[in-house]
Amino acid sequence: MGVLDGIRNSALTLRSALTANGSNITSSTTLQTLGLSWAIGASATEIWLARYVLFIQAANTTMDAKLGLTLPAAATALWGTAGGGTSAALAGFGGVGTATTPSALLTGADTLQVGTPSNNLLGLEVIAVIFGGGTAGSVDLTYAQNTSDAGALAVQRGSLVEALRFNG
Amino acid sequence: MDDQRFVVTANFTPISAQTTLQTLGMPFSFPANTHWEWMLLLLVTAANATMDVKVGPVTQPTGSTMRYGASDRMFGGVLLASTPVGAIANGSLAFGTPAGTTGLMILGELHGATAGTFDLGYAQNTSDAGNLTVLKGTLLRLARTA
């Protein structure tokens, strides 16, 4: 079944946090780098778990937020929110009970849409399993307004990522 | 080591019409008189939404106690008016599946006085002729807490 035990040589943990609020995004649905980047190696056998805790400030409920992933060439991912739901827009690890039908997980090229509160903070946990494709490079989360709006959207100080290498 | 990590590096052979727990192949050597928290991130592809998936211990150290559940189930007190579902002690727990690829985030704790093997398993919750496949990237992390 190809299962590794213990991963003594791969138990690398990387952590990064925003120490200042991110730039405001206004009237833009173009994904921008969040600044919580970390690097995977050139091994095609690398498997990482990334846990993002995000604090998102939005001026209104109209814009909503959109998240994406940037990956090195040939790397792939399965990802979503920690709780998740049954909609494709807010996919996640959401199979709570048999009465629920969780959504499909997102892949590397997909985006995640998140509703925003008005002029208040939204907390969100995003989980990603990332598979190296043989090319070293940076992994980062990207964000934008989901609907272009003149109000400001920003990811706040304290947002963080913890990346754990499980293989490779 | 107080940080144990296991990962599936190749997709499993699909199972069908199978409700008996099958090992996930990530046996953990539990030391005596310790406490651990654990997280299982289970990635599966299900042929349909009927079968659902069941998770539970295939092997558990003698006399040990475990509580676990879906992340929403363990930390489900969203609103004052809500009543979270209790955590599961030992036994197996079933989760919904879509027709497609999805992920389950399961949190748990394990403690006991006797050393032994802790091995989680999976199965269809409802026997179905369709395939249920555990995917590469399914992972288990255990962190010792005491």
Tab-separated table of C-alpha atoms in Angstrom:
chain	number	residue	atom	x	y	z
A	1	MET	CA	0.000	0.000	0.000
A	2	GLY	CA	3.000	2.256	0.012
A	3	VAL	CA	2.762	3.616	3.514
A	4	LEU	CA	5.777	5.004	5.280
A	5	ASP	CA	6.224	4.685	9.014
A	6	GLY	CA	7.250	7.555	11.201
A	7	ILE	CA	8.974	9.615	8.513
A	8	ARG	CA	11.926	10.213	10.801
A	9	ASN	CA	13.899	11.942	8.063
A	10	SER	CA	11.010	13.968	6.743
A	11	ALA	CA	9.496	15.451	9.876
A	12	LEU	CA	10.258	18.995	8.866
A	13	THR	CA	7.943	21.717	10.106
A	14	LEU	CA	7.932	25.239	8.698
A	15	ARG	CA	5.993	28.159	10.119
A	16	SER	CA	5.363	31.625	8.797
A	17	ALA	CA	3.120	34.472	9.932
A	18	LEU	CA	2.171	37.920	8.738
A	19	THR	CA	3.719	40.443	11.114
A	20	ALA	CA	1.842	43.346	9.556
A	21	ASN	CA	-1.523	43.650	7.901
A	22	GLY	CA	-1.489	42.777	4.226
A	23	SER	CA	-2.132	45.289	1.488
A	24	ASN	CA	-5.683	46.417	0.900
A	25	ILE	CA	-7.289	45.105	-2.249
A	26	THR	CA	-9.942	47.311	-3.812
A	27	SER	CA	-11.883	46.839	-7.032
A	28	SER	CA	-9.891	43.796	-8.026
A	29	THR	CA	-10.635	40.139	-8.464
A	30	THR	CA	-7.091	39.323	-9.534
A	31	LEU	CA	-5.399	36.938	-7.125
A	32	GLN	CA	-2.417	38.368	-5.284
A	33	THR	CA	0.251	36.635	-3.272
A	34	LEU	CA	-0.445	36.582	0.425
A	35	GLY	CA	3.170	36.489	1.569
A	36	LEU	CA	3.028	33.276	3.572
A	37	SER	CA	5.275	31.404	1.187
A	38	TRP	CA	7.326	28.353	1.979
A	39	ALA	CA	9.434	26.110	-0.202
A	40	ILE	CA	9.177	22.498	-1.229
A	41	GLY	CA	12.084	20.553	-2.614
A	42	ALA	CA	12.788	18.952	-5.950
A	43	SER	CA	11.720	15.462	-4.975
A	44	ALA	CA	8.637	14.181	-6.737
A	45	THR	CA	7.862	12.082	-3.653
A	46	GLU	CA	7.381	15.047	-1.331
A	47	ILE	CA	4.036	15.228	0.458
A	48	TRP	CA	3.224	18.202	2.689
A	49	LEU	CA	0.357	19.225	4.892
A	50	ALA	CA	-0.257	22.967	5.105
A	51	ARG	CA	-2.599	24.544	7.654
A	52	TYR	CA	-3.431	28.186	7.128
A	53	VAL	CA	-5.160	30.284	9.761
A	54	LEU	CA	-6.404	33.482	8.151
A	55	PHE	CA	-7.911	36.681	9.519
A	56	ILE	CA	-9.680	38.494	6.717
A	57	GLN	CA	-11.006	42.030	7.074
A	58	ALA	CA	-13.663	43.118	4.595
A	59	ALA	CA	-15.422	46.441	4.267
A	60	ASN	CA	-18.718	44.880	3.293
A	61	THR	CA	-20.563	41.687	2.533
A	62	THR	CA	-20.689	42.313	-1.198
A	63	MET	CA	-17.119	41.598	-2.203
A	64	ASP	CA	-16.581	38.268	-0.522
A	65	ALA	CA	-13.097	36.807	-0.719
A	66	LYS	CA	-11.439	34.451	-3.148
A	67	LEU	CA	-8.434	32.285	-2.331
A	68	GLY	CA	-6.083	30.318	-4.538
A	69	LEU	CA	-2.830	28.382	-4.363
A	70	THR	CA	0.367	28.914	-6.257
A	71	LEU	CA	2.515	25.839	-6.681
A	72	PRO	CA	5.824	24.936	-8.296
A	73	ALA	CA	5.667	23.371	-11.739
A	74	ALA	CA	4.070	19.921	-11.787
A	75	ALA	CA	3.142	20.039	-8.095
A	76	THR	CA	-0.483	19.227	-7.277
A	77	ALA	CA	-2.762	19.741	-4.313
A	78	LEU	CA	-6.011	18.701	-2.709
A	79	TRP	CA	-7.327	21.458	-0.484
A	80	GLY	CA	-10.264	23.222	1.094
A	81	THR	CA	-11.496	24.675	4.347
A	82	ALA	CA	-11.115	22.781	7.596
A	83	GLY	CA	-14.836	22.575	8.140
A	84	GLY	CA	-16.105	22.844	4.675
A	85	GLY	CA	-19.601	22.535	3.402
A	86	THR	CA	-21.662	21.042	0.695
A	87	SER	CA	-21.083	23.730	-1.907
A	88	ALA	CA	-18.349	23.697	-4.486
A	89	ALA	CA	-17.533	27.303	-3.636
A	90	LEU	CA	-16.621	26.495	-0.055
A	91	ALA	CA	-15.195	23.030	-0.452
A	92	GLY	CA	-13.471	21.436	2.450
A	93	PHE	CA	-12.859	18.563	4.785
A	94	GLY	CA	-16.489	18.514	5.745
A	95	GLY	CA	-17.840	14.981	5.980
A	96	VAL	CA	-19.359	15.227	9.437
A	97	GLY	CA	-21.973	12.496	9.381
A	98	THR	CA	-23.631	10.141	6.954
A	99	ALA	CA	-26.522	12.539	6.500
A	100	THR	CA	-24.168	15.041	4.935
A	101	THR	CA	-22.661	14.921	1.477
A	102	PRO	CA	-19.433	16.878	1.584
A	103	SER	CA	-18.196	18.701	-1.451
A	104	ALA	CA	-15.358	17.564	-3.643
A	105	LEU	CA	-11.979	18.862	-2.585
A	106	LEU	CA	-10.335	21.577	-4.630
A	107	THR	CA	-7.293	20.918	-6.777
A	108	GLY	CA	-4.329	23.184	-7.386
A	109	ALA	CA	-5.892	25.369	-10.039
A	110	ASP	CA	-9.210	25.875	-8.266
A	111	THR	CA	-10.240	28.854	-6.193
A	112	LEU	CA	-12.187	28.992	-2.962
A	113	GLN	CA	-14.882	31.584	-2.398
A	114	VAL	CA	-15.585	32.779	1.126
A	115	GLY	CA	-18.355	35.045	2.320
A	116	THR	CA	-17.225	38.125	4.226
A	117	PRO	CA	-18.832	39.970	7.140
A	118	SER	CA	-19.333	43.719	6.940
A	119	ASN	CA	-16.419	45.699	8.337
A	120	ASN	CA	-15.423	42.908	10.619
A	121	LEU	CA	-12.944	40.075	10.888
A	122	LEU	CA	-13.507	36.660	9.406
A	123	GLY	CA	-11.462	33.753	10.702
A	124	LEU	CA	-10.810	30.859	8.382
A	125	GLU	CA	-8.744	27.675	8.469
A	126	VAL	CA	-7.586	26.279	5.145
A	127	ILE	CA	-6.054	22.823	4.805
A	128	ALA	CA	-3.971	21.680	1.834
A	129	VAL	CA	-2.161	18.458	1.031
A	130	ILE	CA	0.531	19.232	-1.510
A	131	PHE	CA	2.328	16.731	-3.713
A	132	GLY	CA	5.715	17.629	-5.113
A	133	GLY	CA	6.086	17.293	-8.850
A	134	GLY	CA	9.874	17.112	-9.083
A	135	THR	CA	10.504	20.849	-9.235
A	136	ALA	CA	11.546	22.874	-6.227
A	137	GLY	CA	9.770	26.119	-5.592
A	138	SER	CA	7.478	28.190	-3.457
A	139	VAL	CA	3.970	27.447	-2.295
A	140	ASP	CA	1.793	30.385	-1.397
A	141	LEU	CA	-1.798	31.250	-0.857
A	142	THR	CA	-3.277	33.999	-2.995
A	143	TYR	CA	-6.304	36.163	-2.335
A	144	ALA	CA	-8.570	38.672	-4.023
A	145	GLN	CA	-12.067	40.045	-3.913
A	146	ASN	CA	-14.508	37.587	-5.369
A	147	THR	CA	-16.710	40.408	-6.649
A	148	SER	CA	-14.992	43.627	-7.589
A	149	ASP	CA	-15.896	46.303	-5.047
A	150	ALA	CA	-14.536	49.709	-4.063
A	151	GLY	CA	-14.301	48.687	-0.424
A	152	ALA	CA	-11.093	47.305	1.042
A	153	LEU	CA	-10.239	43.662	1.597
A	154	ALA	CA	-7.115	42.728	3.540
A	155	VAL	CA	-5.582	39.756	5.267
A	156	GLN	CA	-4.557	40.756	8.737
A	157	ARG	CA	-1.453	40.457	10.885
A	158	GLY	CA	-1.314	37.133	12.709
A	159	SER	CA	-2.473	35.094	9.761
A	160	LEU	CA	-0.165	32.122	9.592
A	161	VAL	CA	0.791	28.908	7.915
A	162	GLU	CA	2.238	25.735	9.391
A	163	ALA	CA	3.655	23.367	6.795
A	164	LEU	CA	4.614	19.828	7.748
A	165	ARG	CA	6.556	17.514	5.489
A	166	PHE	CA	5.348	13.926	5.644
A	167	ASN	CA	7.369	12.379	2.868
A	168	GLY	CA	10.253	13.064	0.521
B	1	MET	CA	9.630	10.878	19.125
B	2	ASP	CA	6.731	12.999	20.289
B	3	ASP	CA	5.722	13.941	16.752
B	4	GLN	CA	4.739	10.959	14.645
B	5	ARG	CA	3.781	11.330	10.983
B	6	PHE	CA	2.477	8.721	8.591
B	7	VAL	CA	1.384	9.189	5.017
B	8	VAL	CA	-0.037	7.081	2.222
B	9	THR	CA	2.265	7.331	-0.783
B	10	ALA	CA	0.167	5.498	-3.372
B	11	ASN	CA	-3.547	5.097	-3.908
B	12	PHE	CA	-4.998	1.975	-2.299
B	13	THR	CA	-6.615	-0.814	-4.245
B	14	PRO	CA	-10.322	0.095	-4.268
B	15	ILE	CA	-12.686	-1.811	-2.004
B	16	SER	CA	-16.332	-2.594	-2.742
B	17	ALA	CA	-19.097	-4.356	-0.854
B	18	GLN	CA	-16.887	-4.147	2.219
B	19	THR	CA	-18.065	-2.904	5.601
B	20	THR	CA	-15.374	-4.559	7.705
B	21	LEU	CA	-12.659	-2.149	8.728
B	22	GLN	CA	-9.499	-2.449	6.647
B	23	THR	CA	-6.208	-1.142	7.954
B	24	LEU	CA	-4.981	2.188	6.694
B	25	GLY	CA	-1.491	0.767	7.089
B	26	MET	CA	-0.283	3.359	9.554
B	27	PRO	CA	0.330	1.376	12.762
B	28	PHE	CA	1.571	3.483	15.653
B	29	SER	CA	3.567	1.902	18.463
B	30	PHE	CA	1.845	3.358	21.482
B	31	PRO	CA	4.110	3.634	24.559
B	32	ALA	CA	2.704	2.776	27.982
B	33	ASN	CA	1.413	5.552	30.231
B	34	THR	CA	1.261	8.245	27.579
B	35	HIS	CA	-1.327	10.622	26.129
B	36	TRP	CA	-1.503	11.571	22.453
B	37	GLU	CA	-3.609	13.806	20.306
B	38	TRP	CA	-3.997	12.765	16.693
B	39	MET	CA	-5.333	14.014	13.414
B	40	LEU	CA	-6.302	11.829	10.483
B	41	LEU	CA	-6.735	13.536	7.140
B	42	LEU	CA	-8.498	10.934	5.041
B	43	LEU	CA	-8.618	11.498	1.285
B	44	VAL	CA	-11.035	9.214	-0.544
B	45	THR	CA	-12.716	8.791	-3.871
B	46	ALA	CA	-16.171	7.240	-3.653
B	47	ALA	CA	-18.159	5.984	-6.612
B	48	ASN	CA	-21.363	7.301	-5.138
B	49	ALA	CA	-22.928	9.088	-2.201
B	50	THR	CA	-24.643	5.957	-0.935
B	51	MET	CA	-21.786	3.993	0.586
B	52	ASP	CA	-20.374	6.645	2.925
B	53	VAL	CA	-17.167	5.802	4.748
B	54	LYS	CA	-16.563	4.366	8.182
B	55	VAL	CA	-13.453	4.950	10.284
B	56	GLY	CA	-12.354	3.279	13.482
B	57	PRO	CA	-9.545	1.448	15.210
B	58	VAL	CA	-8.547	-1.927	13.782
B	59	THR	CA	-6.152	-2.413	16.651
B	60	GLN	CA	-6.033	-0.506	19.895
B	61	PRO	CA	-3.783	-1.002	22.924
B	62	THR	CA	-5.393	-3.036	25.681
B	63	GLY	CA	-7.272	-0.897	28.144
B	64	SER	CA	-6.639	2.313	26.244
B	65	THR	CA	-9.230	5.039	25.852
B	66	MET	CA	-9.833	7.005	22.704
B	67	ARG	CA	-12.179	9.842	21.866
B	68	TYR	CA	-12.478	11.143	18.360
B	69	GLY	CA	-14.715	12.683	15.764
B	70	ALA	CA	-14.910	14.903	12.720
B	71	SER	CA	-13.326	18.285	13.309
B	72	ASP	CA	-16.786	19.854	13.209
B	73	ARG	CA	-18.046	17.215	15.595
B	74	MET	CA	-15.242	17.734	18.074
B	75	PHE	CA	-15.376	21.512	17.904
B	76	GLY	CA	-18.978	21.991	16.915
B	77	GLY	CA	-20.237	24.617	19.314
B	78	VAL	CA	-20.816	27.263	16.693
B	79	LEU	CA	-23.691	29.188	18.202
B	80	LEU	CA	-25.058	29.469	21.692
B	81	ALA	CA	-28.231	27.773	20.537
B	82	SER	CA	-26.430	24.850	18.952
B	83	THR	CA	-25.823	21.515	20.622
B	84	PRO	CA	-22.592	19.930	19.468
B	85	VAL	CA	-22.515	16.194	18.897
B	86	GLY	CA	-20.506	14.317	21.474
B	87	ALA	CA	-17.131	12.813	20.699
B	88	ILE	CA	-16.967	9.105	20.010
B	89	ALA	CA	-15.256	6.822	22.502
B	90	ASN	CA	-13.667	3.806	20.850
B	91	GLY	CA	-16.032	2.230	18.274
B	92	SER	CA	-16.303	3.351	14.674
B	93	LEU	CA	-17.738	6.496	13.196
B	94	ALA	CA	-19.310	7.052	9.772
B	95	PHE	CA	-18.986	10.054	7.485
B	96	GLY	CA	-20.826	11.087	4.354
B	97	THR	CA	-19.203	10.780	0.949
B	98	PRO	CA	-20.011	12.479	-2.333
B	99	ALA	CA	-19.643	10.792	-5.698
B	100	GLY	CA	-16.094	11.974	-6.176
B	101	THR	CA	-13.018	12.957	-4.213
B	102	THR	CA	-13.355	14.439	-0.792
B	103	GLY	CA	-11.467	14.774	2.452
B	104	LEU	CA	-12.307	14.130	6.071
B	105	MET	CA	-10.526	15.779	8.967
B	106	ILE	CA	-10.793	13.632	12.050
B	107	LEU	CA	-9.391	14.651	15.426
B	108	GLY	CA	-8.853	12.391	18.377
B	109	GLU	CA	-6.991	11.583	21.542
B	110	LEU	CA	-5.632	8.342	22.891
B	111	HIS	CA	-4.340	7.438	26.319
B	112	GLY	CA	-3.678	4.310	28.306
B	113	ALA	CA	-1.394	2.421	30.633
B	114	THR	CA	-0.430	-0.464	28.375
B	115	ALA	CA	1.847	-0.311	25.370
B	116	GLY	CA	0.488	-1.651	22.118
B	117	THR	CA	-0.377	-0.968	18.522
B	118	PHE	CA	-2.819	1.705	17.474
B	119	ASP	CA	-3.981	1.176	13.915
B	120	LEU	CA	-6.860	2.984	12.261
B	121	GLY	CA	-9.006	1.443	9.565
B	122	TYR	CA	-11.675	2.328	7.048
B	123	ALA	CA	-14.554	0.643	5.229
B	124	GLN	CA	-17.772	1.397	3.432
B	125	ASN	CA	-20.447	2.251	5.932
B	126	THR	CA	-23.154	0.799	3.703
B	127	SER	CA	-22.175	-2.153	1.581
B	128	ASP	CA	-22.146	-1.051	-2.043
B	129	ALA	CA	-20.826	-2.478	-5.299
B	130	GLY	CA	-19.141	0.818	-6.133
B	131	ASN	CA	-15.499	1.472	-5.383
B	132	LEU	CA	-14.133	3.295	-2.370
B	133	THR	CA	-10.492	4.274	-2.733
B	134	VAL	CA	-8.130	5.743	-0.157
B	135	LEU	CA	-5.856	8.205	-1.892
B	136	LYS	CA	-2.205	9.075	-1.773
B	137	GLY	CA	-1.735	11.919	0.679
B	138	THR	CA	-3.964	10.473	3.370
B	139	LEU	CA	-2.025	11.215	6.517
B	140	LEU	CA	-1.947	10.698	10.251
B	141	ARG	CA	-0.152	12.896	12.738
B	142	LEU	CA	0.172	12.086	16.407
B	143	ALA	CA	1.565	14.498	18.985
B	144	ARG	CA	2.382	13.387	22.497
B	145	THR	CA	0.716	15.547	25.124
B	146	ALA	CA	1.688	13.725	28.314
